[in-house]
Coordinates of C-alpha atoms and ligand atoms in Angstrom, one line a residue:
M25 CA 2.9 -1.3 3.0
C26 CA 3.4 2.0 4.7
G27 CA 4.0 2.1 8.5
I28 CA 3.0 4.9 10.9
V29 CA 4.4 5.6 14.3
G30 CA 3.9 8.5 16.7
F31 CA 5.0 9.5 20.2
V32 CA 3.6 12.2 22.6
G33 CA 4.8 12.5 26.1
H34 CA 5.3 15.0 28.9
Q35 CA 9.0 14.3 28.5
G36 CA 11.1 11.6 26.7
D37 CA 13.0 11.2 23.5
A38 CA 10.5 10.7 20.7
L39 CA 13.4 10.3 18.2
T40 CA 14.8 7.1 19.7
F41 CA 11.3 5.6 20.1
L42 CA 10.3 6.5 16.6
F43 CA 13.4 5.1 14.9
E44 CA 13.1 1.8 16.9
G45 CA 9.4 1.7 16.1
L46 CA 10.0 2.2 12.4
K47 CA 12.5 -0.7 12.6
R48 CA 9.8 -2.9 14.0
L49 CA 7.6 -2.0 11.1
E50 CA 10.2 -2.7 8.4
Y51 CA 8.6 -6.1 7.7
R52 CA 5.7 -4.3 6.1
G53 CA 7.9 -3.4 3.2
Y54 CA 8.9 0.2 2.3
D55 CA 11.1 2.2 0.0
S56 CA 11.7 5.4 2.0
A57 CA 11.3 6.6 5.6
G58 CA 11.3 9.7 7.7
I59 CA 10.8 11.3 11.1
A60 CA 9.4 14.7 12.2
L61 CA 9.8 16.3 15.6
A62 CA 8.0 19.3 17.0
T63 CA 10.6 21.6 18.4
N64 CA 10.8 25.3 19.3
G65 CA 7.8 26.3 17.3
A66 CA 8.9 24.5 14.1
V67 CA 9.0 21.0 12.7
A68 CA 12.5 19.3 12.5
L69 CA 12.5 16.8 9.7
A70 CA 14.7 14.0 8.4
K71 CA 13.7 11.7 5.6
A72 CA 15.3 9.7 2.9
Q73 CA 14.7 7.3 0.1
G74 CA 15.8 3.7 0.9
K75 CA 16.0 1.7 4.0
L76 CA 16.4 2.9 7.6
A77 CA 20.1 2.6 7.3
V78 CA 20.0 5.5 4.9
L79 CA 17.9 7.6 7.3
E80 CA 19.9 6.8 10.4
P81 CA 22.9 9.1 9.7
L82 CA 20.5 12.0 9.0
L83 CA 19.0 11.7 12.5
G84 CA 22.1 13.5 13.9
T85 CA 20.5 16.7 12.6
L86 CA 17.5 16.3 14.8
P87 CA 17.3 17.4 18.4
R88 CA 17.2 14.8 21.3
G89 CA 14.9 14.9 24.2
V90 CA 11.9 16.2 22.2
P91 CA 8.7 14.5 23.4
L92 CA 6.5 14.9 20.3
G93 CA 7.1 13.3 16.9
I94 CA 5.8 11.1 14.1
G95 CA 7.6 8.7 11.8
H96 CA 6.8 6.8 8.6
T97 CA 7.9 4.0 6.3
R98 CA 6.6 4.6 2.8
W99 CA 5.7 2.2 0.0
A100 CA 5.3 4.3 -3.0
T101 CA 1.9 4.7 -4.6
H102 CA 1.7 8.3 -5.7
G103 CA 5.1 9.5 -6.9
R104 CA 8.3 7.6 -7.1
P105 CA 10.3 6.6 -4.0
T106 CA 12.4 9.7 -3.5
D107 CA 13.6 11.8 -0.6
L108 CA 11.0 14.5 -1.3
N109 CA 8.2 12.1 -1.6
A110 CA 9.1 10.4 1.6
H111 CA 6.9 11.2 4.6
P112 CA 6.4 13.2 6.9
H113 CA 5.1 16.1 4.8
T114 CA 4.8 19.6 6.0
D115 CA 2.8 22.8 5.3
C116 CA 4.3 25.9 3.7
R117 CA 5.5 27.4 7.1
G118 CA 7.0 24.1 8.3
T119 CA 5.0 24.0 11.5
I120 CA 2.6 21.2 10.7
A121 CA 3.6 17.7 9.8
T122 CA 1.7 14.6 8.7
V123 CA 2.3 11.0 8.0
H124 CA -0.3 9.0 6.0
N125 CA -1.1 5.5 4.9
G126 CA -3.6 4.7 2.1
I127 CA -4.8 6.9 -0.8
I128 CA -6.4 10.3 -1.0
E129 CA -8.4 9.8 -4.1
N130 CA -9.3 13.5 -4.7
Y131 CA -5.9 14.8 -4.1
Q132 CA -5.4 16.3 -7.6
E133 CA -8.4 18.6 -7.3
L134 CA -7.4 19.6 -3.7
R135 CA -3.8 20.2 -4.8
S136 CA -5.0 22.6 -7.6
E137 CA -7.3 24.4 -5.2
L138 CA -4.4 24.9 -2.7
I139 CA -1.9 25.9 -5.3
A140 CA -4.4 28.5 -6.5
Q141 CA -4.5 29.8 -2.9
G142 CA -0.8 30.2 -3.0
H143 CA 0.4 27.0 -1.3
T144 CA 3.7 25.6 -2.5
F145 CA 4.0 21.8 -3.0
V146 CA 7.4 20.0 -3.1
S147 CA 6.4 16.4 -3.6
D148 CA 4.3 14.4 -6.1
T149 CA 2.4 12.7 -3.3
D150 CA -1.3 12.7 -2.5
T151 CA -0.3 13.0 1.1
E152 CA 1.0 16.6 0.9
V153 CA -2.5 18.0 0.5
I154 CA -3.1 17.2 4.1
P155 CA -0.6 19.5 5.8
H156 CA -1.5 22.3 3.4
L157 CA -5.2 21.9 4.1
L158 CA -4.4 21.8 7.8
E159 CA -2.6 25.1 7.4
A160 CA -5.5 26.6 5.5
Y161 CA -8.0 25.5 8.2
G162 CA -5.9 27.0 11.0
G163 CA -4.2 23.8 12.3
D164 CA -1.5 25.8 14.2
E165 CA -4.2 27.3 16.4
D166 CA -6.6 24.4 16.7
L167 CA -5.1 21.1 15.3
L168 CA -8.1 19.0 16.2
G169 CA -10.6 21.4 14.7
A170 CA -8.6 21.7 11.5
V171 CA -8.3 17.9 11.2
R172 CA -12.1 17.6 11.5
E173 CA -12.5 20.2 8.6
V174 CA -9.8 18.5 6.5
E175 CA -11.1 15.0 6.8
R176 CA -14.4 16.2 5.5
R177 CA -12.6 17.2 2.3
L178 CA -10.8 14.0 1.7
S179 CA -12.0 11.0 -0.2
G180 CA -10.3 7.6 -0.1
A181 CA -9.2 5.0 2.3
Y182 CA -6.5 6.2 4.6
A183 CA -5.1 6.9 8.0
F184 CA -3.0 9.8 9.1
L185 CA -1.3 11.5 12.0
A186 CA -0.9 15.2 12.3
I187 CA 1.2 17.3 14.7
S188 CA 1.8 21.1 15.0
A189 CA 4.9 22.5 16.5
K190 CA 2.6 25.3 17.9
Q191 CA 0.7 22.7 20.0
P192 CA 3.4 20.4 21.2
D193 CA 1.2 18.3 23.5
R194 CA -0.9 16.4 21.0
I195 CA -1.1 14.1 18.0
V196 CA -4.3 14.0 16.1
A197 CA -5.0 10.6 14.5
V198 CA -7.6 9.8 11.8
R199 CA -8.7 6.4 10.7
R200 CA -10.6 5.9 7.5
S201 CA -10.1 2.2 6.6
S202 CA -6.3 1.9 7.1
P203 CA -5.6 0.6 10.6
L204 CA -4.4 2.7 13.6
I205 CA -3.8 1.6 17.1
V206 CA -3.0 3.7 20.2
G207 CA -0.5 2.3 22.7
L208 CA -1.2 3.5 26.3
G209 CA 1.7 4.4 28.5
E210 CA 2.2 6.4 31.7
G211 CA 2.6 10.1 30.8
V212 CA 3.2 9.1 27.3
N213 CA 1.1 7.6 24.5
Y214 CA 2.0 6.0 21.2
V215 CA 0.1 5.7 17.9
A216 CA 1.0 3.2 15.2
S217 CA -0.3 1.3 12.3
D218 CA 0.7 -2.0 14.0
V219 CA 1.0 -2.9 17.6
G220 CA 4.5 -4.3 17.1
A221 CA 5.8 -0.7 16.8
F222 CA 5.2 0.0 20.5
L223 CA 5.2 -3.4 22.1
P224 CA 8.5 -3.0 24.0
K225 CA 7.0 0.1 25.6
T226 CA 3.4 -1.0 26.4
R227 CA 1.0 -3.9 26.0
R228 CA -2.1 -1.8 26.7
A229 CA -3.7 -0.6 23.5
L230 CA -6.9 0.5 21.9
V231 CA -7.9 0.1 18.3
L232 CA -9.4 3.1 16.5
E233 CA -12.6 2.2 14.6
N234 CA -13.2 3.3 11.1
G235 CA -14.1 7.0 11.0
D236 CA -12.5 7.8 14.4
V237 CA -10.6 11.0 15.0
A238 CA -8.4 10.7 18.1
L239 CA -6.8 13.5 20.1
V240 CA -3.9 11.8 21.7
T241 CA -2.1 13.7 24.5
P242 CA 0.4 12.3 27.1
D243 CA -2.3 11.5 29.6
A244 CA -5.5 10.9 27.5
V245 CA -7.0 9.7 24.3
E246 CA -10.2 11.5 23.3
I247 CA -12.0 9.8 20.4
Q248 CA -14.7 11.3 18.2
T249 CA -16.7 9.3 15.7
Q250 CA -17.1 10.5 12.1
E251 CA -20.3 12.2 13.2
G252 CA -18.4 14.1 15.9
A253 CA -19.8 12.2 18.9
L254 CA -17.4 11.2 21.7
A255 CA -16.7 7.5 21.7
H256 CA -15.1 5.0 24.0
R257 CA -12.9 2.3 22.6
A258 CA -12.1 -0.4 25.1
P259 CA -8.4 -0.8 25.9
F260 CA -7.1 -4.4 25.8
T261 CA -3.9 -6.1 26.6
V262 CA -1.8 -7.3 23.7
D263 CA -0.8 -10.9 24.4
W264 CA 1.7 -11.4 21.6
D265 CA 5.1 -12.5 22.9
I266 CA 7.6 -10.0 21.7
K267 CA 9.9 -13.0 21.0
Q268 CA 7.4 -14.1 18.4
A269 CA 8.3 -11.0 16.4
E270 CA 12.0 -11.7 16.5
R271 CA 14.0 -14.0 14.3
G272 CA 14.6 -16.6 17.0
G273 CA 18.2 -17.2 15.9
Y274 CA 17.3 -17.9 12.2
A275 CA 19.0 -16.0 9.4
H276 CA 15.7 -14.8 8.1
F277 CA 12.2 -14.4 9.4
M278 CA 11.0 -16.5 6.5
L279 CA 13.1 -19.5 7.7
K280 CA 12.0 -19.0 11.3
E281 CA 8.3 -18.9 10.1
I282 CA 8.7 -22.0 8.0
M283 CA 10.3 -24.0 10.9
E284 CA 7.7 -22.9 13.4
Q285 CA 4.8 -24.3 11.4
P286 CA 4.3 -27.5 13.4
D287 CA 3.9 -25.3 16.5
V288 CA 1.4 -22.9 15.0
W289 CA -0.5 -25.9 13.5
T290 CA -1.0 -27.0 17.1
D291 CA -2.3 -23.5 18.0
C292 CA -4.6 -23.6 15.0
L293 CA -6.1 -27.0 15.9
M294 CA -6.2 -26.4 19.6
G295 CA -9.7 -26.3 21.0
R296 CA -11.2 -27.0 17.5
V297 CA -10.5 -30.7 17.1
R298 CA -11.6 -33.1 19.8
G299 CA -11.3 -36.8 19.2
D300 CA -13.3 -37.6 16.1
H301 CA -15.3 -34.4 15.9
I302 CA -14.7 -30.7 15.1
E303 CA -15.9 -28.2 17.7
A304 CA -18.1 -26.3 15.2
G305 CA -18.7 -23.4 17.5
E306 CA -14.9 -22.7 17.4
L307 CA -15.0 -22.1 13.7
G308 CA -16.9 -18.9 14.1
L309 CA -19.7 -19.7 11.7
P310 CA -23.0 -20.5 13.4
W311 CA -25.3 -23.4 12.6
S312 CA -28.0 -21.0 11.4
Q313 CA -25.5 -20.0 8.6
R314 CA -23.9 -23.3 8.0
K315 CA -27.2 -25.1 7.4
N316 CA -28.2 -22.6 4.7
I317 CA -25.1 -22.8 2.5
R318 CA -25.9 -23.8 -1.0
R319 CA -22.7 -22.5 -2.6
I320 CA -19.4 -21.0 -1.4
Q321 CA -17.6 -18.2 -3.1
I322 CA -14.0 -17.8 -1.9
V323 CA -12.3 -14.4 -2.4
A324 CA -8.6 -13.8 -1.7
A325 CA -5.3 -12.5 -3.1
G326 CA -1.9 -14.1 -3.8
T327 CA -1.1 -16.9 -1.4
A328 CA -4.4 -16.7 0.3
Y329 CA -6.1 -17.3 -3.1
H330 CA -3.9 -20.4 -3.5
A331 CA -5.2 -21.6 -0.1
G332 CA -8.7 -21.0 -1.4
L333 CA -8.0 -23.3 -4.4
V334 CA -7.1 -26.1 -2.0
G335 CA -10.1 -25.2 0.1
K336 CA -12.4 -25.6 -3.0
A337 CA -11.1 -29.1 -3.6
L338 CA -11.6 -30.1 0.1
M339 CA -15.1 -28.7 0.4
E340 CA -16.3 -30.1 -2.9
R341 CA -14.8 -33.5 -2.3
L342 CA -15.7 -33.8 1.3
A343 CA -18.9 -31.8 1.8
R344 CA -20.1 -31.9 -1.8
I345 CA -20.8 -28.2 -1.7
P346 CA -20.0 -26.3 -5.0
V347 CA -17.2 -23.8 -4.5
D348 CA -15.9 -21.0 -6.7
V349 CA -12.6 -19.2 -6.0
A350 CA -11.9 -15.7 -7.3
V351 CA -9.0 -13.4 -7.1
A352 CA -10.3 -10.5 -5.1
S353 CA -9.1 -7.8 -7.5
E354 CA -11.2 -9.4 -10.2
F355 CA -14.2 -10.4 -8.2
R356 CA -14.9 -6.9 -7.0
Y357 CA -15.5 -5.7 -10.5
Q358 CA -17.2 -8.7 -11.9
N359 CA -20.8 -7.9 -10.9
P360 CA -21.0 -11.3 -9.2
V361 CA -24.2 -13.2 -8.8
L362 CA -24.6 -13.6 -5.0
D363 CA -27.6 -14.4 -2.8
P364 CA -28.2 -15.3 0.9
G365 CA -27.5 -19.0 0.1
T366 CA -24.0 -18.2 -1.1
L367 CA -21.4 -17.9 1.7
V368 CA -18.7 -15.4 0.7
L369 CA -15.5 -16.7 2.4
A370 CA -12.6 -14.3 2.4
I371 CA -9.1 -15.5 3.2
S372 CA -6.4 -13.1 4.3
Q373 CA -3.3 -13.1 6.5
S374 CA -3.3 -9.4 7.3
G375 CA -7.0 -8.8 7.1
E376 CA -6.1 -5.5 5.5
T377 CA -5.9 -6.4 1.8
A378 CA -7.8 -3.7 0.0
D379 CA -9.2 -5.9 -2.8
T380 CA -10.4 -8.5 -0.3
L381 CA -12.0 -5.9 1.9
A382 CA -13.8 -4.4 -1.1
S383 CA -15.0 -7.9 -2.2
V384 CA -16.5 -8.5 1.2
S385 CA -18.1 -5.1 1.3
L386 CA -19.7 -5.8 -2.1
A387 CA -20.9 -9.2 -1.0
R388 CA -22.6 -7.6 2.0
Q389 CA -24.3 -5.0 -0.2
L390 CA -25.6 -7.9 -2.4
G391 CA -27.0 -9.7 0.7
A392 CA -24.6 -12.6 0.9
P393 CA -23.3 -13.7 4.3
T394 CA -19.6 -13.1 4.7
Y395 CA -17.1 -15.2 6.7
A396 CA -13.4 -14.3 7.1
V397 CA -10.5 -16.7 7.6
V398 CA -8.0 -14.2 9.1
N399 CA -4.7 -14.2 10.9
T400 CA -4.6 -10.7 12.4
V401 CA -6.9 -10.2 15.3
G402 CA -8.9 -7.0 15.2
S403 CA -8.0 -6.4 11.5
T404 CA -10.5 -4.6 9.3
L405 CA -11.5 -7.8 7.5
A406 CA -12.2 -9.5 10.8
R407 CA -14.3 -6.6 11.9
E408 CA -16.2 -6.0 8.7
S409 CA -17.2 -9.6 8.0
D410 CA -20.3 -11.1 9.5
Y411 CA -18.3 -14.1 10.9
V412 CA -14.7 -14.7 11.5
V413 CA -12.3 -17.5 12.3
Y414 CA -8.7 -16.8 13.2
T415 CA -5.8 -18.9 11.9
H416 CA -3.6 -18.3 15.0
A417 CA -0.4 -18.3 13.0
G418 CA 1.1 -15.5 15.1
P419 CA 2.7 -12.5 13.6
E420 CA 4.2 -13.2 10.1
I421 CA 7.0 -10.9 9.4
A422 CA 8.5 -12.1 6.2
V423 CA 6.7 -10.8 3.1
A424 CA 6.4 -14.3 1.7
S425 CA 3.5 -16.0 3.4
T426 CA 4.3 -19.4 4.8
K427 CA 2.8 -20.2 8.2
A428 CA -0.2 -18.0 7.5
Y429 CA -0.8 -20.1 4.3
T430 CA -0.6 -23.5 6.0
T431 CA -2.8 -22.5 8.9
Q432 CA -5.3 -21.2 6.3
L433 CA -5.2 -24.7 4.8
L434 CA -5.9 -26.3 8.2
V435 CA -8.8 -24.0 8.9
L436 CA -10.3 -24.8 5.5
T437 CA -9.8 -28.5 6.2
M438 CA -11.6 -28.3 9.5
L439 CA -14.4 -26.3 7.9
A440 CA -14.7 -28.9 5.1
L441 CA -14.8 -31.8 7.5
Q442 CA -17.4 -30.1 9.6
L443 CA -19.6 -29.2 6.6
A444 CA -19.2 -32.8 5.4
A445 CA -20.3 -34.2 8.7
E446 CA -23.4 -32.0 8.7
R447 CA -24.3 -33.2 5.2
G448 CA -24.0 -36.8 6.1
H449 CA -20.5 -37.4 4.7
A450 CA -18.7 -37.6 8.1
R451 CA -15.0 -38.6 7.8
S452 CA -14.1 -39.1 11.5
D453 CA -10.9 -40.9 10.3
L454 CA -9.7 -37.7 8.8
V455 CA -10.8 -35.6 11.8
R456 CA -8.9 -37.9 14.2
A457 CA -5.8 -37.8 11.9
L458 CA -5.7 -34.0 12.0
W459 CA -3.8 -34.1 15.3
S460 CA -1.0 -36.1 13.6
L461 CA -0.1 -33.2 11.4
P462 CA 2.2 -31.2 13.8
A463 CA 4.3 -34.3 14.4
L464 CA 4.4 -35.2 10.7
G465 CA 5.4 -31.6 10.0
E466 CA 8.4 -31.9 12.4
Q467 CA 9.4 -35.1 10.6
V468 CA 9.1 -33.6 7.2
L469 CA 11.1 -30.5 8.2
A470 CA 13.8 -32.7 9.7
S471 CA 14.0 -34.7 6.5
L472 CA 14.6 -31.8 4.2
G473 CA 18.2 -31.0 4.7
K474 CA 19.1 -32.1 1.2
I475 CA 16.9 -29.3 -0.3
V476 CA 19.8 -26.8 0.4
E477 CA 21.8 -28.5 -2.4
M478 CA 18.8 -29.1 -4.6
A479 CA 18.1 -25.4 -4.5
R480 CA 21.7 -24.5 -5.3
R481 CA 21.2 -26.1 -8.7
L482 CA 17.8 -24.3 -9.2
A483 CA 19.4 -21.0 -8.3
T484 CA 21.3 -20.9 -11.6
E485 CA 18.1 -21.0 -13.6
S486 CA 15.9 -18.2 -14.9
D487 CA 12.6 -20.1 -15.7
V488 CA 11.0 -23.0 -14.0
F489 CA 7.7 -24.9 -14.4
Y490 CA 5.7 -26.3 -11.5
V491 CA 3.3 -29.1 -12.4
G492 CA 0.7 -31.2 -10.6
R493 CA -2.9 -32.4 -10.8
G494 CA -5.9 -31.6 -8.6
I495 CA -4.7 -30.4 -5.2
D496 CA -1.1 -30.9 -6.3
Y497 CA -1.8 -28.3 -9.0
A498 CA -3.1 -25.8 -6.4
L499 CA 0.1 -26.5 -4.5
A500 CA 2.1 -25.9 -7.6
M501 CA 0.5 -22.5 -7.9
E502 CA 1.7 -21.6 -4.5
G503 CA 5.2 -23.1 -5.1
Q504 CA 5.7 -21.0 -8.2
L505 CA 4.6 -17.8 -6.5
K506 CA 7.1 -18.4 -3.7
I507 CA 10.0 -18.8 -6.0
K508 CA 9.0 -15.8 -8.1
E509 CA 8.6 -13.4 -5.2
I510 CA 11.7 -14.2 -3.2
A511 CA 14.2 -15.7 -5.7
Y512 CA 13.1 -13.5 -8.6
I513 CA 13.0 -16.6 -10.9
H514 CA 10.3 -16.6 -13.5
A515 CA 8.0 -19.5 -12.8
E516 CA 4.8 -20.9 -14.2
A517 CA 2.4 -23.4 -12.7
Y518 CA 0.6 -25.8 -15.0
P519 CA -1.8 -28.7 -14.6
A520 CA 0.5 -31.6 -15.5
G521 CA -2.1 -33.1 -18.0
E522 CA -2.4 -29.8 -19.8
L523 CA 1.3 -29.5 -20.9
K524 CA 0.8 -31.5 -24.1
H525 CA -1.7 -28.9 -25.3
G526 CA 0.9 -26.3 -26.1
T527 CA 3.4 -25.7 -23.3
L528 CA 5.3 -28.9 -23.9
A529 CA 6.9 -27.0 -26.8
L530 CA 8.9 -25.0 -24.3
I531 CA 10.5 -28.0 -22.7
E532 CA 14.0 -28.6 -24.0
E533 CA 17.3 -29.9 -22.7
G534 CA 17.8 -28.8 -19.1
T535 CA 14.4 -27.0 -18.6
P536 CA 13.7 -27.1 -14.9
V537 CA 10.4 -28.7 -13.9
V538 CA 9.2 -29.1 -10.3
A539 CA 6.5 -31.9 -10.1
I540 CA 4.2 -32.5 -7.2
V541 CA 2.6 -36.0 -6.7
T542 CA 0.7 -36.6 -3.6
D543 CA -2.7 -37.6 -5.0
R544 CA -2.8 -41.3 -5.1
V545 CA -5.6 -41.5 -7.6
M546 CA -3.8 -39.4 -10.2
A547 CA -0.2 -40.4 -9.4
E548 CA 0.2 -42.7 -12.4
K549 CA -1.1 -40.0 -14.7
T550 CA 1.3 -37.4 -13.3
L551 CA 4.1 -39.9 -13.7
S552 CA 3.3 -40.1 -17.4
N553 CA 3.5 -36.3 -17.6
I554 CA 6.9 -36.4 -15.8
L555 CA 8.1 -39.0 -18.4
E556 CA 6.9 -36.7 -21.2
V557 CA 9.0 -33.8 -20.0
K558 CA 12.0 -36.1 -19.1
A559 CA 11.9 -37.4 -22.7
R560 CA 12.4 -33.9 -23.9
G561 CA 15.4 -33.3 -21.7
A562 CA 13.8 -31.6 -18.7
E563 CA 15.6 -31.6 -15.3
V564 CA 13.0 -32.7 -12.8
W565 CA 12.6 -32.0 -9.1
A566 CA 9.9 -34.2 -7.8
I567 CA 8.1 -34.0 -4.5
V568 CA 6.2 -37.2 -4.0
D569 CA 4.3 -39.2 -1.4
A570 CA 6.7 -41.8 -0.1
G571 CA 3.8 -44.3 0.1
L572 CA 3.3 -44.3 -3.7
P573 CA 4.4 -47.5 -5.3
Q574 CA 5.8 -45.9 -8.5
E575 CA 9.5 -45.5 -9.4
W576 CA 10.4 -41.9 -10.0
P577 CA 13.0 -41.5 -12.8
V578 CA 13.8 -37.9 -11.9
D579 CA 16.9 -35.8 -11.2
H580 CA 16.1 -34.6 -7.7
L581 CA 13.7 -36.6 -5.5
I582 CA 12.0 -35.6 -2.3
R583 CA 9.9 -38.3 -0.6
L584 CA 7.4 -37.2 2.1
D585 CA 5.7 -39.4 4.6
L586 CA 2.2 -38.2 4.1
P587 CA -1.2 -39.2 5.5
D588 CA -4.4 -39.1 3.4
P589 CA -4.0 -36.8 0.4
L590 CA -6.8 -34.6 1.7
L591 CA -4.7 -33.9 4.9
S592 CA -1.4 -33.5 3.1
P593 CA -1.4 -30.1 1.5
A594 CA 0.2 -28.3 4.5
L595 CA 2.9 -30.9 4.7
T596 CA 3.6 -30.8 0.9
A597 CA 3.9 -27.0 1.1
L598 CA 6.9 -27.3 3.4
P599 CA 9.4 -28.5 0.8
L600 CA 8.0 -26.0 -1.7
Q601 CA 8.6 -23.2 0.8
L602 CA 12.1 -24.4 1.6
L603 CA 13.0 -24.9 -2.0
A604 CA 12.1 -21.2 -2.7
Y605 CA 13.8 -20.0 0.4
W606 CA 17.2 -21.7 -0.3
T607 CA 17.1 -20.8 -3.9
A608 CA 16.7 -17.1 -2.9
V609 CA 19.5 -17.4 -0.4
H610 CA 21.8 -19.0 -3.0
R611 CA 21.0 -16.1 -5.3
G612 CA 21.8 -13.6 -2.5
Q613 CA 18.3 -12.0 -2.5
D614 CA 16.6 -10.0 0.3
V615 CA 14.5 -12.9 1.4
D616 CA 12.4 -11.2 4.0
Q617 CA 11.7 -8.0 2.1
P618 CA 11.7 -8.8 -1.6
R619 CA 11.8 -5.9 -4.0
N620 CA 8.6 -4.2 -5.1
L621 CA 6.5 -6.1 -2.6
A622 CA 4.7 -5.3 0.6
K623 CA 3.5 -7.4 3.4
S624 CA 0.1 -5.9 3.6
V625 CA -1.4 -4.5 0.4
T626 CA -3.8 -1.9 1.6
V627 CA -4.2 -0.1 -1.7
E628 CA -5.9 -1.2 -4.8
Ligands
M6R730 O1 -2.7 -10.4 3.8 P1 -3.3 -11.2 2.7 O2 -3.3 -12.7 3.0 O3 -4.6 -10.8 2.3 O4 -2.3 -10.9 1.5 C1 -2.6 -11.4 0.2 C2 -1.4 -11.4 -0.6 O5 -0.9 -10.1 -0.8 C3 -0.3 -12.3 0.0 O6 -0.7 -13.6 0.2 C4 1.0 -12.3 -1.0 O7 0.6 -13.0 -2.1 C5 2.1 -13.0 -0.2 N1 3.2 -12.1 -0.1 C6 2.7 -14.2 -0.9 O8 3.7 -14.8 -0.2

C-alpha cells in the first residue's frame, strides 16, 4: 500500500531523509515512487515508475540542503503505474505539491469542474485533483486555509500531505481514515504513514486521529479536528527496537519472521497465561461482554481469515459457542444478521484493511459489540473497535504474513480456552501446555532443514493441491495462499474427504499434493484420501504428527513433534511457511515484495 513521508525543518536535507524514509516503507508494497522539495518559490520534483532504485539516479536533479519536502511510494489504484501517475502531484503553476494515500471517491466530478475552470491535468490519478483544488482555493497564500476548504470537497477514505513552495516552513497533513503519524524532532518534524519511516531520527510521535488536519512546522504541530476545533494529541514514545525492523542477517524478511516465531509466541503468551489459567483481563474483552456472547462472527481477510477458520474450530470445540467466519469483503455487503449477543471479532495484522474496517463499522451500526485481534498498536481497527487485544508479533515487514498469523492463532486459542472455562468446559491441561509452544516451535524449526530440498522439487510445478480435514483443512487454506502469493504457483486447498466428489479427476501421474495430518481423530480417514491420490499417481508431500501410529506411504515426509491437536496449528504452520518460502527462493521470486500485492490493503 502507498507510503507517505514528509520533512519540515529550519535547516537540514529533506532529500536524504525522504529517500531513506521511503526505503523503510518499501515493505508496504509499491509500484512507483517520488519526492518533491520546496525550493526558491517552486517545487522540484523527481518521480518514477518502479522501485526506488529507479528513482535514485533522478535525485541528482534535485537540490541538496532544502529543509521542506514530501515523498511517496505508490501502489496503483486509479491509473496504471507510470511516471506521470507517480506522486507527488502538483498544481498548474508547479508551486504546490501533494502526496496521498487512499481513494478520493468523487475525483471525476472534481476533475471535470477543475478542467472547466482551466486547470490542466497530466495524470490519470484521483490524487491530482488535490493540488489543483488547493491552487483554486489560494493554497500559495494560505495553505492551511486552502486545505480546510479542499477537504470539505473530498469524499473517500484518505490521507494526504500538502506543501507550497511559497510557504516553505510548513506541511499540512490531513487524515481521513488512512493513518498518519507525526514524528517530533528538535527544530524539525516528520510526518509519515508509518512510524518506521522516521524511527532512526526520533522515537517521539503523535498519531493523528480521523478527521484531523495538522499544521506541521519545524517547532510545532497544531491540530484541528474536522469541526475546526483545536485538538491535543498526546505524544508517546515508540518502543519498537529498530533492529526488529531489519533483516537480522537473514536473506529475506520473511525468513527472519518465520524463524523468530518462537520468540514472538513468548511475547504473545506473556502476562496472559499463568499456570493453569488465562488472565482474562489481558485479553481485552471484559466479563460484561464475555458472559453475553451467544454467537461469534469472525471477519477478516486473507491470512487473517484463515486464522479465523482455526479460531472457529477452537471456539466451537472448546467453548461450544457457535462461530461463523466471513471474508470481510463479502461480509460488508451481505446485510448480515447481527444483534448485541453476537460478538463481531475482527482479525487483522495491520489493523488498516479497508474491508475489515468497514465490516466492524457495519457491525457497530447494527448494535453488535466489536472486538479486534490486531498486531499494530494504534491502528485504525484497534481504535475503532469496542475492545482490542494485541498479538504482539512486532513489525511484520514481508508481505506474506507468517508471525502475525501464528500469533493470531495463539490469541484465538487463549480466548477459546478462557470462554470454555467460563462455560464449564475448562481445559487446564491445555492452558498449562500453552507455554510449551515456544520451545516446541524451536524444535520444529530446527528439524526442518530438509524442506529446502523438498521445495526444490515443488518449485518445478505449476499447480499443487493442499488437503486436510478439520483444522488441518484450515491450515491447508493458509498453506496454499502462501505458495500462491510468493512462489506464484497455482494452488488449491481442498477438504481431503471431498476430493472424490469431483476434484479427484484432476489427479494424474506426478500431480503434487501437500497433505496435512495432525488431527488424531481423522488421521485414518485422511490416510485413506492420501492413498486415493497416490493410487492415481500423485506425488505427495505429507506433514504429519510424529505421534500418529500410521505408516505414511508418501514421497516426501515431514514428521512434527506435536502436542494436543488443538494446540498444534501454529506449529504445523511452520513447515507450510518454509515450504512456500524455499519454493519461492528456488524459483527466484521477490519473496518479500511479491508482485501485485501490498502489505496493507487500505482500499476496497
Ligand atoms: O493486515 P491484515 O491482516 O488485515 O491483512 C489481511 C490480508 O491482506 C493479509 O493477511 C494477506 O492475505 C497476507 N499478505 C497473506 O500473507
